[in-house]
Amino acid sequence: MTVRVRLAPSPTGNLHIGTARTAIFNWLYARRHGGTFILRIEDTDQERSRDAFTQNILDGLAWLSITYDEGPYFQTQRRDRYVQGVHQLLERGLAYYCYCSEAELEEMRAIQKAQKLAPRYDNRHRHLTPEQRQAYEAEGRRPVIRFKIEEPREIRWHDLVRDHVVWNSRDLGGDMVIARVEASGELGLPLYNFAVVVDDIDMQISHVIRGEDHIANTAKQILLYEALGVTPPTFAHPPLILNAQGAKISKRDGATSVSEFRSLGYLPEAFNNYMILLGWSPSDGQELFSIADAAQHFDFDRVNAAGARFDWDKLNWLNGQYIRALTVSELGDRLQPFWQQAGIDIAAYPDSWQQELTALIAPSLTVLADAPKVATTFFVDYPEYPPDIWESLGSEVVRVALTALVEVLKTRDTLTAAEANDLVQAQVAAQKVKKGAIMKPLRLALTAEPHGTELMPTLALLHQRQLAIPRLEKVLSHL
RNA sequence: GCCCCUAUCGUCUAGAGGCCUAGGACACAUCCCUUUCACGGAUGCGACACGGGUUCGAAUCCCGUUAGGGGUACCA
């Protein structure tokens, strides 16, 4: 069978990580089976849909290298197909006009709730006589189209993630609205569940892979497939991504959209890898792999049915792994936007200096956005020396060492890390002290920090920018 | 409220009746490397939610309880 899958995001928000993971699962399945991956934008909610969100979704998928083979299709451009479908159901008596007002429905639900019953539509307009309909029309009521749901009725399907799923039609909330009617009396845009089914039929979708939150929709949609005389596709409902507390992940949890992860400095490779790991594992236990690697083995057999909590620690670790696997020049390229964002014109420095800096800070990076902070000392004339720092540097050994260092540095334009090390070793030998007795104060003198990147390359890079001598002289003037 | 789904270390997971005194990864702790932080290496800590069955034997199968999640729209 030809595999045709689709991602069907609605442009009512930025590309959500849950949608991204669904996208990855679809993509993997398509690649694994030599199938087709289709992108369809479900923009039938005209109140909430925005073009900017569509763009964000497209950009996010591109950033993640989730390429689609068909689309994007837009539901708003397929209105005729839905209208046809609704007419088909209407003609065959499988759907009908309902004239209930918002207020009537609300009242009905309030009564049901008071009686501790599940809120549902009671199908009251299912058998309206032509006279009743005319009366409502005369009142100026605008109807909706409802699809008849027979009750009771067991709806069963085989789910690739959770095996057998059974749903009773009486738990579906009564006859469902599938389309609105416009003021002109013409059929308007369809509602979600109907549009999805029409599209999936037209696009010959073979496997519907979407989040667990759609399970109840699947039951409704299967009924629609039957009414339209089409065999339903295969379904797969992977679980949702949960936050650290085990609840549905939300904006309060730090970041929920792919674009946020991007600006936080996560690598798309790391993000993808983490998303797959959240719910799926390869049989060989491998943890670091690309989506292309995963596509070789991906199967729903190994997708967990339980929700997975989002763990920043592990994502951070993965990101670090990917950062360190990058070549220096590749990392340099990826860092560009983050230097820029921090107001650092990195291009103003010699290539070799940039490369050395990049290599130096690489082990300290968890996310790309860490770079400006880690490298901050290289982009100021002097670090901020705390007032009490002179005291801790006030030994004869330090004064002699720094003085000697300044002397030598003044005689050379360039300096490598190895040469810097030789200079320090010379002082260690001359003064017969431990290396730390010079390294620690030297770090403090150079950066005003007790911790930081490797000192010898740091000194070399500072000197190449003529920053080392002035700093040391400033320190010496206080000793 | 009602319906559905789920349940192995703190987290992500391996495990498809005996291979399990339950394996890996992250996190954490200790040690090593190192001037420091980080990186890297090593070791350690740490779980089958509970109660009943089924079976010679259950993390694995069944039932119940509990807990968590999802759904319950003229949103998608």
PDB file of N, CA, C and O in Angstrom, chain A residues 40-102:
ATOM      1  N   ARG A  40      -0.875  20.408   5.064  1.00  0.00           N
ATOM      2  CA  ARG A  40      -2.179  21.025   4.832  1.00  0.00           C
ATOM      3  C   ARG A  40      -2.453  22.008   5.959  1.00  0.00           C
ATOM      4  O   ARG A  40      -2.400  21.655   7.130  1.00  0.00           O
ATOM      5  N   ILE A  41      -2.709  23.228   5.604  1.00  0.00           N
ATOM      6  CA  ILE A  41      -2.971  24.255   6.608  1.00  0.00           C
ATOM      7  C   ILE A  41      -4.479  24.325   6.857  1.00  0.00           C
ATOM      8  O   ILE A  41      -5.250  24.619   5.948  1.00  0.00           O
ATOM      9  N   GLU A  42      -4.880  24.044   8.073  1.00  0.00           N
ATOM     10  CA  GLU A  42      -6.303  24.014   8.413  1.00  0.00           C
ATOM     11  C   GLU A  42      -6.741  25.375   8.953  1.00  0.00           C
ATOM     12  O   GLU A  42      -6.760  25.623  10.148  1.00  0.00           O
ATOM     13  N   ASP A  43      -7.091  26.216   8.024  1.00  0.00           N
ATOM     14  CA  ASP A  43      -7.388  27.614   8.363  1.00  0.00           C
ATOM     15  C   ASP A  43      -8.884  27.949   8.309  1.00  0.00           C
ATOM     16  O   ASP A  43      -9.266  29.059   7.949  1.00  0.00           O
ATOM     17  N   THR A  44      -9.698  26.979   8.676  1.00  0.00           N
ATOM     18  CA  THR A  44     -11.141  27.248   8.601  1.00  0.00           C
ATOM     19  C   THR A  44     -11.644  28.116   9.758  1.00  0.00           C
ATOM     20  O   THR A  44     -12.760  28.605   9.715  1.00  0.00           O
ATOM     21  N   ASP A  45     -10.834  28.271  10.783  1.00  0.00           N
ATOM     22  CA  ASP A  45     -11.244  29.146  11.884  1.00  0.00           C
ATOM     23  C   ASP A  45     -10.796  30.561  11.543  1.00  0.00           C
ATOM     24  O   ASP A  45      -9.680  30.975  11.834  1.00  0.00           O
ATOM     25  N   GLN A  46     -11.698  31.296  10.913  1.00  0.00           N
ATOM     26  CA  GLN A  46     -11.296  32.611  10.418  1.00  0.00           C
ATOM     27  C   GLN A  46     -11.114  33.636  11.522  1.00  0.00           C
ATOM     28  O   GLN A  46     -10.477  34.669  11.317  1.00  0.00           O
ATOM     29  N   GLU A  47     -11.694  33.353  12.673  1.00  0.00           N
ATOM     30  CA  GLU A  47     -11.534  34.256  13.814  1.00  0.00           C
ATOM     31  C   GLU A  47     -10.079  34.270  14.295  1.00  0.00           C
ATOM     32  O   GLU A  47      -9.527  35.308  14.591  1.00  0.00           O
ATOM     33  N   ARG A  48      -9.508  33.095  14.384  1.00  0.00           N
ATOM     34  CA  ARG A  48      -8.203  32.975  15.016  1.00  0.00           C
ATOM     35  C   ARG A  48      -7.019  32.774  14.081  1.00  0.00           C
ATOM     36  O   ARG A  48      -5.876  32.905  14.508  1.00  0.00           O
ATOM     37  N   SER A  49      -7.282  32.421  12.841  1.00  0.00           N
ATOM     38  CA  SER A  49      -6.172  32.173  11.920  1.00  0.00           C
ATOM     39  C   SER A  49      -5.462  33.461  11.509  1.00  0.00           C
ATOM     40  O   SER A  49      -6.100  34.483  11.300  1.00  0.00           O
ATOM     41  N   ARG A  50      -4.142  33.392  11.407  1.00  0.00           N
ATOM     42  CA  ARG A  50      -3.337  34.555  11.002  1.00  0.00           C
ATOM     43  C   ARG A  50      -2.279  34.101  10.006  1.00  0.00           C
ATOM     44  O   ARG A  50      -1.678  33.035  10.175  1.00  0.00           O
ATOM     45  N   ASP A  51      -2.013  34.949   9.029  1.00  0.00           N
ATOM     46  CA  ASP A  51      -0.974  34.632   8.059  1.00  0.00           C
ATOM     47  C   ASP A  51       0.396  34.511   8.716  1.00  0.00           C
ATOM     48  O   ASP A  51       1.228  33.704   8.313  1.00  0.00           O
ATOM     49  N   ALA A  52       0.605  35.341   9.722  1.00  0.00           N
ATOM     50  CA  ALA A  52       1.904  35.321  10.400  1.00  0.00           C
ATOM     51  C   ALA A  52       2.154  33.946  11.020  1.00  0.00           C
ATOM     52  O   ALA A  52       3.289  33.463  11.053  1.00  0.00           O
ATOM     53  N   PHE A  53       1.100  33.319  11.495  1.00  0.00           N
ATOM     54  CA  PHE A  53       1.261  31.987  12.092  1.00  0.00           C
ATOM     55  C   PHE A  53       1.565  30.952  11.010  1.00  0.00           C
ATOM     56  O   PHE A  53       2.378  30.055  11.212  1.00  0.00           O
ATOM     57  N   THR A  54       0.919  31.092   9.872  1.00  0.00           N
ATOM     58  CA  THR A  54       1.212  30.184   8.754  1.00  0.00           C
ATOM     59  C   THR A  54       2.694  30.284   8.411  1.00  0.00           C
ATOM     60  O   THR A  54       3.383  29.284   8.243  1.00  0.00           O
ATOM     61  N   GLN A  55       3.187  31.516   8.346  1.00  0.00           N
ATOM     62  CA  GLN A  55       4.589  31.733   8.010  1.00  0.00           C
ATOM     63  C   GLN A  55       5.499  31.119   9.067  1.00  0.00           C
ATOM     64  O   GLN A  55       6.513  30.490   8.765  1.00  0.00           O
ATOM     65  N   ASN A  56       5.105  31.292  10.325  1.00  0.00           N
ATOM     66  CA  ASN A  56       5.904  30.744  11.422  1.00  0.00           C
ATOM     67  C   ASN A  56       5.980  29.214  11.321  1.00  0.00           C
ATOM     68  O   ASN A  56       7.028  28.618  11.554  1.00  0.00           O
ATOM     69  N   ILE A  57       4.871  28.600  10.958  1.00  0.00           N
ATOM     70  CA  ILE A  57       4.823  27.142  10.820  1.00  0.00           C
ATOM     71  C   ILE A  57       5.728  26.691   9.672  1.00  0.00           C
ATOM     72  O   ILE A  57       6.532  25.769   9.808  1.00  0.00           O
ATOM     73  N   LEU A  58       5.627  27.388   8.546  1.00  0.00           N
ATOM     74  CA  LEU A  58       6.465  27.055   7.385  1.00  0.00           C
ATOM     75  C   LEU A  58       7.953  27.228   7.715  1.00  0.00           C
ATOM     76  O   LEU A  58       8.777  26.369   7.402  1.00  0.00           O
ATOM     77  N   ASP A  59       8.265  28.339   8.362  1.00  0.00           N
ATOM     78  CA  ASP A  59       9.667  28.601   8.729  1.00  0.00           C
ATOM     79  C   ASP A  59      10.190  27.539   9.687  1.00  0.00           C
ATOM     80  O   ASP A  59      11.320  27.075   9.567  1.00  0.00           O
ATOM     81  N   GLY A  60       9.355  27.198  10.653  1.00  0.00           N
ATOM     82  CA  GLY A  60       9.760  26.216  11.661  1.00  0.00           C
ATOM     83  C   GLY A  60      10.055  24.858  11.039  1.00  0.00           C
ATOM     84  O   GLY A  60      11.057  24.219  11.359  1.00  0.00           O
ATOM     85  N   LEU A  61       9.189  24.433  10.144  1.00  0.00           N
ATOM     86  CA  LEU A  61       9.395  23.139   9.489  1.00  0.00           C
ATOM     87  C   LEU A  61      10.666  23.164   8.650  1.00  0.00           C
ATOM     88  O   LEU A  61      11.436  22.205   8.632  1.00  0.00           O
ATOM     89  N   ALA A  62      10.881  24.286   7.979  1.00  0.00           N
ATOM     90  CA  ALA A  62      12.084  24.411   7.147  1.00  0.00           C
ATOM     91  C   ALA A  62      13.329  24.346   8.031  1.00  0.00           C
ATOM     92  O   ALA A  62      14.301  23.666   7.709  1.00  0.00           O
ATOM     93  N   TRP A  63      13.265  25.049   9.153  1.00  0.00           N
ATOM     94  CA  TRP A  63      14.417  25.060  10.081  1.00  0.00           C
ATOM     95  C   TRP A  63      14.738  23.645  10.566  1.00  0.00           C
ATOM     96  O   TRP A  63      15.896  23.276  10.718  1.00  0.00           O
ATOM     97  N   LEU A  64      13.684  22.862  10.805  1.00  0.00           N
ATOM     98  CA  LEU A  64      13.878  21.503  11.286  1.00  0.00           C
ATOM     99  C   LEU A  64      14.184  20.508  10.163  1.00  0.00           C
ATOM    100  O   LEU A  64      14.390  19.324  10.413  1.00  0.00           O
ATOM    101  N   SER A  65      14.210  21.017   8.927  1.00  0.00           N
ATOM    102  CA  SER A  65      14.421  20.153   7.758  1.00  0.00           C
ATOM    103  C   SER A  65      13.334  19.099   7.613  1.00  0.00           C
ATOM    104  O   SER A  65      13.587  17.985   7.166  1.00  0.00           O
ATOM    105  N   ILE A  66      12.130  19.435   8.054  1.00  0.00           N
ATOM    106  CA  ILE A  66      10.993  18.547   7.839  1.00  0.00           C
ATOM    107  C   ILE A  66      10.399  18.966   6.499  1.00  0.00           C
ATOM    108  O   ILE A  66       9.604  19.896   6.419  1.00  0.00           O
ATOM    109  N   THR A  67      10.833  18.288   5.462  1.00  0.00           N
ATOM    110  CA  THR A  67      10.386  18.666   4.124  1.00  0.00           C
ATOM    111  C   THR A  67       9.121  17.912   3.745  1.00  0.00           C
ATOM    112  O   THR A  67       8.947  16.755   4.120  1.00  0.00           O
ATOM    113  N   TYR A  68       8.243  18.591   3.042  1.00  0.00           N
ATOM    114  CA  TYR A  68       7.022  17.914   2.626  1.00  0.00           C
ATOM    115  C   TYR A  68       7.034  17.743   1.111  1.00  0.00           C
ATOM    116  O   TYR A  68       7.681  18.498   0.385  1.00  0.00           O
ATOM    117  N   ASP A  69       6.327  16.721   0.664  1.00  0.00           N
ATOM    118  CA  ASP A  69       6.337  16.385  -0.760  1.00  0.00           C
ATOM    119  C   ASP A  69       5.175  17.024  -1.511  1.00  0.00           C
ATOM    120  O   ASP A  69       5.215  17.171  -2.723  1.00  0.00           O
ATOM    121  N   GLU A  70       4.122  17.361  -0.777  1.00  0.00           N
ATOM    122  CA  GLU A  70       2.951  17.981  -1.408  1.00  0.00           C
ATOM    123  C   GLU A  70       2.443  19.103  -0.512  1.00  0.00           C
ATOM    124  O   GLU A  70       2.528  19.020   0.694  1.00  0.00           O
ATOM    125  N   GLY A  71       1.874  20.109  -1.144  1.00  0.00           N
ATOM    126  CA  GLY A  71       1.308  21.198  -0.377  1.00  0.00           C
ATOM    127  C   GLY A  71       2.268  22.357  -0.284  1.00  0.00           C
ATOM    128  O   GLY A  71       3.281  22.355  -0.975  1.00  0.00           O
ATOM    129  N   PRO A  72       2.001  23.329   0.554  1.00  0.00           N
ATOM    130  CA  PRO A  72       0.867  23.302   1.475  1.00  0.00           C
ATOM    131  C   PRO A  72      -0.481  23.562   0.782  1.00  0.00           C
ATOM    132  O   PRO A  72      -0.575  24.415  -0.092  1.00  0.00           O
ATOM    133  N   TYR A  73      -1.447  22.793   1.206  1.00  0.00           N
ATOM    134  CA  TYR A  73      -2.823  23.025   0.783  1.00  0.00           C
ATOM    135  C   TYR A  73      -3.476  23.883   1.857  1.00  0.00           C
ATOM    136  O   TYR A  73      -3.089  23.823   3.017  1.00  0.00           O
ATOM    137  N   PHE A  74      -4.449  24.668   1.432  1.00  0.00           N
ATOM    138  CA  PHE A  74      -5.169  25.500   2.405  1.00  0.00           C
ATOM    139  C   PHE A  74      -6.652  25.156   2.351  1.00  0.00           C
ATOM    140  O   PHE A  74      -7.242  25.133   1.266  1.00  0.00           O
ATOM    141  N   GLN A  75      -7.225  24.919   3.502  1.00  0.00           N
ATOM    142  CA  GLN A  75      -8.633  24.519   3.514  1.00  0.00           C
ATOM    143  C   GLN A  75      -9.562  25.612   3.003  1.00  0.00           C
ATOM    144  O   GLN A  75     -10.585  25.328   2.398  1.00  0.00           O
ATOM    145  N   THR A  76      -9.179  26.855   3.260  1.00  0.00           N
ATOM    146  CA  THR A  76     -10.056  27.936   2.801  1.00  0.00           C
ATOM    147  C   THR A  76     -10.174  27.955   1.272  1.00  0.00           C
ATOM    148  O   THR A  76     -11.088  28.551   0.721  1.00  0.00           O
ATOM    149  N   GLN A  77      -9.223  27.280   0.604  1.00  0.00           N
ATOM    150  CA  GLN A  77      -9.277  27.257  -0.855  1.00  0.00           C
ATOM    151  C   GLN A  77     -10.024  26.034  -1.387  1.00  0.00           C
ATOM    152  O   GLN A  77     -10.121  25.831  -2.586  1.00  0.00           O
ATOM    153  N   ARG A  78     -10.524  25.240  -0.475  1.00  0.00           N
ATOM    154  CA  ARG A  78     -11.175  24.006  -0.889  1.00  0.00           C
ATOM    155  C   ARG A  78     -12.665  23.990  -0.516  1.00  0.00           C
ATOM    156  O   ARG A  78     -13.300  22.945  -0.469  1.00  0.00           O
ATOM    157  N   ARG A  79     -13.166  25.168  -0.272  1.00  0.00           N
ATOM    158  CA  ARG A  79     -14.544  25.324   0.162  1.00  0.00           C
ATOM    159  C   ARG A  79     -15.561  24.547  -0.679  1.00  0.00           C
ATOM    160  O   ARG A  79     -16.455  23.895  -0.136  1.00  0.00           O
ATOM    161  N   ASP A  80     -15.410  24.563  -2.006  1.00  0.00           N
ATOM    162  CA  ASP A  80     -16.365  23.882  -2.882  1.00  0.00           C
ATOM    163  C   ASP A  80     -16.482  22.392  -2.572  1.00  0.00           C
ATOM    164  O   ASP A  80     -17.551  21.816  -2.636  1.00  0.00           O
ATOM    165  N   ARG A  81     -15.349  21.804  -2.252  1.00  0.00           N
ATOM    166  CA  ARG A  81     -15.351  20.371  -1.965  1.00  0.00           C
ATOM    167  C   ARG A  81     -16.182  20.076  -0.712  1.00  0.00           C
ATOM    168  O   ARG A  81     -16.908  19.084  -0.659  1.00  0.00           O
ATOM    169  N   TYR A  82     -16.065  20.938   0.277  1.00  0.00           N
ATOM    170  CA  TYR A  82     -16.798  20.699   1.523  1.00  0.00           C
ATOM    171  C   TYR A  82     -18.296  20.889   1.287  1.00  0.00           C
ATOM    172  O   TYR A  82     -19.114  20.136   1.790  1.00  0.00           O
ATOM    173  N   VAL A  83     -18.618  21.903   0.518  1.00  0.00           N
ATOM    174  CA  VAL A  83     -20.019  22.183   0.227  1.00  0.00           C
ATOM    175  C   VAL A  83     -20.635  20.977  -0.488  1.00  0.00           C
ATOM    176  O   VAL A  83     -21.727  20.518  -0.142  1.00  0.00           O
ATOM    177  N   GLN A  84     -19.888  20.457  -1.434  1.00  0.00           N
ATOM    178  CA  GLN A  84     -20.352  19.249  -2.133  1.00  0.00           C
ATOM    179  C   GLN A  84     -20.626  18.120  -1.159  1.00  0.00           C
ATOM    180  O   GLN A  84     -21.648  17.438  -1.242  1.00  0.00           O
ATOM    181  N   GLY A  85     -19.686  17.927  -0.256  1.00  0.00           N
ATOM    182  CA  GLY A  85     -19.810  16.850   0.718  1.00  0.00           C
ATOM    183  C   GLY A  85     -21.027  17.027   1.600  1.00  0.00           C
ATOM    184  O   GLY A  85     -21.758  16.069   1.876  1.00  0.00           O
ATOM    185  N   VAL A  86     -21.236  18.251   2.051  1.00  0.00           N
ATOM    186  CA  VAL A  86     -22.381  18.514   2.922  1.00  0.00           C
ATOM    187  C   VAL A  86     -23.674  18.242   2.162  1.00  0.00           C
ATOM    188  O   VAL A  86     -24.595  17.607   2.688  1.00  0.00           O
ATOM    189  N   HIS A  87     -23.735  18.674   0.921  1.00  0.00           N
ATOM    190  CA  HIS A  87     -24.937  18.440   0.113  1.00  0.00           C
ATOM    191  C   HIS A  87     -25.212  16.950  -0.031  1.00  0.00           C
ATOM    192  O   HIS A  87     -26.346  16.493   0.065  1.00  0.00           O
ATOM    193  N   GLN A  88     -24.136  16.226  -0.232  1.00  0.00           N
ATOM    194  CA  GLN A  88     -24.253  14.777  -0.370  1.00  0.00           C
ATOM    195  C   GLN A  88     -24.924  14.167   0.861  1.00  0.00           C
ATOM    196  O   GLN A  88     -25.843  13.357   0.747  1.00  0.00           O
ATOM    197  N   LEU A  89     -24.463  14.582   2.037  1.00  0.00           N
ATOM    198  CA  LEU A  89     -25.031  14.037   3.274  1.00  0.00           C
ATOM    199  C   LEU A  89     -26.468  14.503   3.478  1.00  0.00           C
ATOM    200  O   LEU A  89     -27.325  13.752   3.935  1.00  0.00           O
ATOM    201  N   LEU A  90     -26.718  15.757   3.115  1.00  0.00           N
ATOM    202  CA  LEU A  90     -28.053  16.331   3.257  1.00  0.00           C
ATOM    203  C   LEU A  90     -29.052  15.560   2.389  1.00  0.00           C
ATOM    204  O   LEU A  90     -30.133  15.169   2.832  1.00  0.00           O
ATOM    205  N   GLU A  91     -28.642  15.338   1.130  1.00  0.00           N
ATOM    206  CA  GLU A  91     -29.527  14.656   0.194  1.00  0.00           C
ATOM    207  C   GLU A  91     -29.862  13.244   0.631  1.00  0.00           C
ATOM    208  O   GLU A  91     -30.969  12.754   0.422  1.00  0.00           O
ATOM    209  N   ARG A  92     -28.872  12.608   1.265  1.00  0.00           N
ATOM    210  CA  ARG A  92     -29.105  11.224   1.672  1.00  0.00           C
ATOM    211  C   ARG A  92     -29.709  11.136   3.064  1.00  0.00           C
ATOM    212  O   ARG A  92     -29.798  10.059   3.646  1.00  0.00           O
ATOM    213  N   GLY A  93     -30.105  12.274   3.595  1.00  0.00           N
ATOM    214  CA  GLY A  93     -30.765  12.270   4.901  1.00  0.00           C
ATOM    215  C   GLY A  93     -29.850  11.947   6.061  1.00  0.00           C
ATOM    216  O   GLY A  93     -30.297  11.574   7.132  1.00  0.00           O
ATOM    217  N   LEU A  94     -28.541  12.101   5.850  1.00  0.00           N
ATOM    218  CA  LEU A  94     -27.597  11.784   6.920  1.00  0.00           C
ATOM    219  C   LEU A  94     -27.215  13.028   7.707  1.00  0.00           C
ATOM    220  O   LEU A  94     -26.528  12.955   8.717  1.00  0.00           O
ATOM    221  N   ALA A  95     -27.682  14.171   7.206  1.00  0.00           N
ATOM    222  CA  ALA A  95     -27.411  15.423   7.901  1.00  0.00           C
ATOM    223  C   ALA A  95     -28.661  16.284   7.791  1.00  0.00           C
ATOM    224  O   ALA A  95     -29.518  16.030   6.948  1.00  0.00           O
ATOM    225  N   TYR A  96     -28.751  17.281   8.663  1.00  0.00           N
ATOM    226  CA  TYR A  96     -29.957  18.104   8.650  1.00  0.00           C
ATOM    227  C   TYR A  96     -29.685  19.510   9.170  1.00  0.00           C
ATOM    228  O   TYR A  96     -28.620  19.773   9.746  1.00  0.00           O
ATOM    229  N   TYR A  97     -30.652  20.383   8.978  1.00  0.00           N
ATOM    230  CA  TYR A  97     -30.529  21.761   9.459  1.00  0.00           C
ATOM    231  C   TYR A  97     -30.986  21.833  10.904  1.00  0.00           C
ATOM    232  O   TYR A  97     -32.016  21.279  11.263  1.00  0.00           O
ATOM    233  N   CYS A  98     -30.196  22.511  11.702  1.00  0.00           N
ATOM    234  CA  CYS A  98     -30.546  22.686  13.115  1.00  0.00           C
ATOM    235  C   CYS A  98     -30.614  24.189  13.369  1.00  0.00           C
ATOM    236  O   CYS A  98     -29.698  24.927  13.007  1.00  0.00           O
ATOM    237  N   TYR A  99     -31.696  24.608  13.984  1.00  0.00           N
ATOM    238  CA  TYR A  99     -31.910  26.051  14.178  1.00  0.00           C
ATOM    239  C   TYR A  99     -31.731  26.514  15.618  1.00  0.00           C
ATOM    240  O   TYR A  99     -32.136  27.611  15.976  1.00  0.00           O
ATOM    241  N   CYS A 100     -31.179  25.646  16.429  1.00  0.00           N
ATOM    242  CA  CYS A 100     -31.019  26.019  17.836  1.00  0.00           C
ATOM    243  C   CYS A 100     -30.131  27.255  17.969  1.00  0.00           C
ATOM    244  O   CYS A 100     -29.114  27.373  17.293  1.00  0.00           O
ATOM    245  N   SER A 101     -30.508  28.125  18.870  1.00  0.00           N
ATOM    246  CA  SER A 101     -29.702  29.324  19.109  1.00  0.00           C
ATOM    247  C   SER A 101     -28.636  29.001  20.154  1.00  0.00           C
ATOM    248  O   SER A 101     -28.743  28.021  20.890  1.00  0.00           O
ATOM    249  N   GLU A 102     -27.670  29.868  20.194  1.00  0.00           N
ATOM    250  CA  GLU A 102     -26.595  29.735  21.175  1.00  0.00           C
ATOM    251  C   GLU A 102     -27.192  29.640  22.578  1.00  0.00           C
ATOM    252  O   GLU A 102     -26.802  28.794  23.387  1.00  0.00           O
TER     253      GLU A 102
END
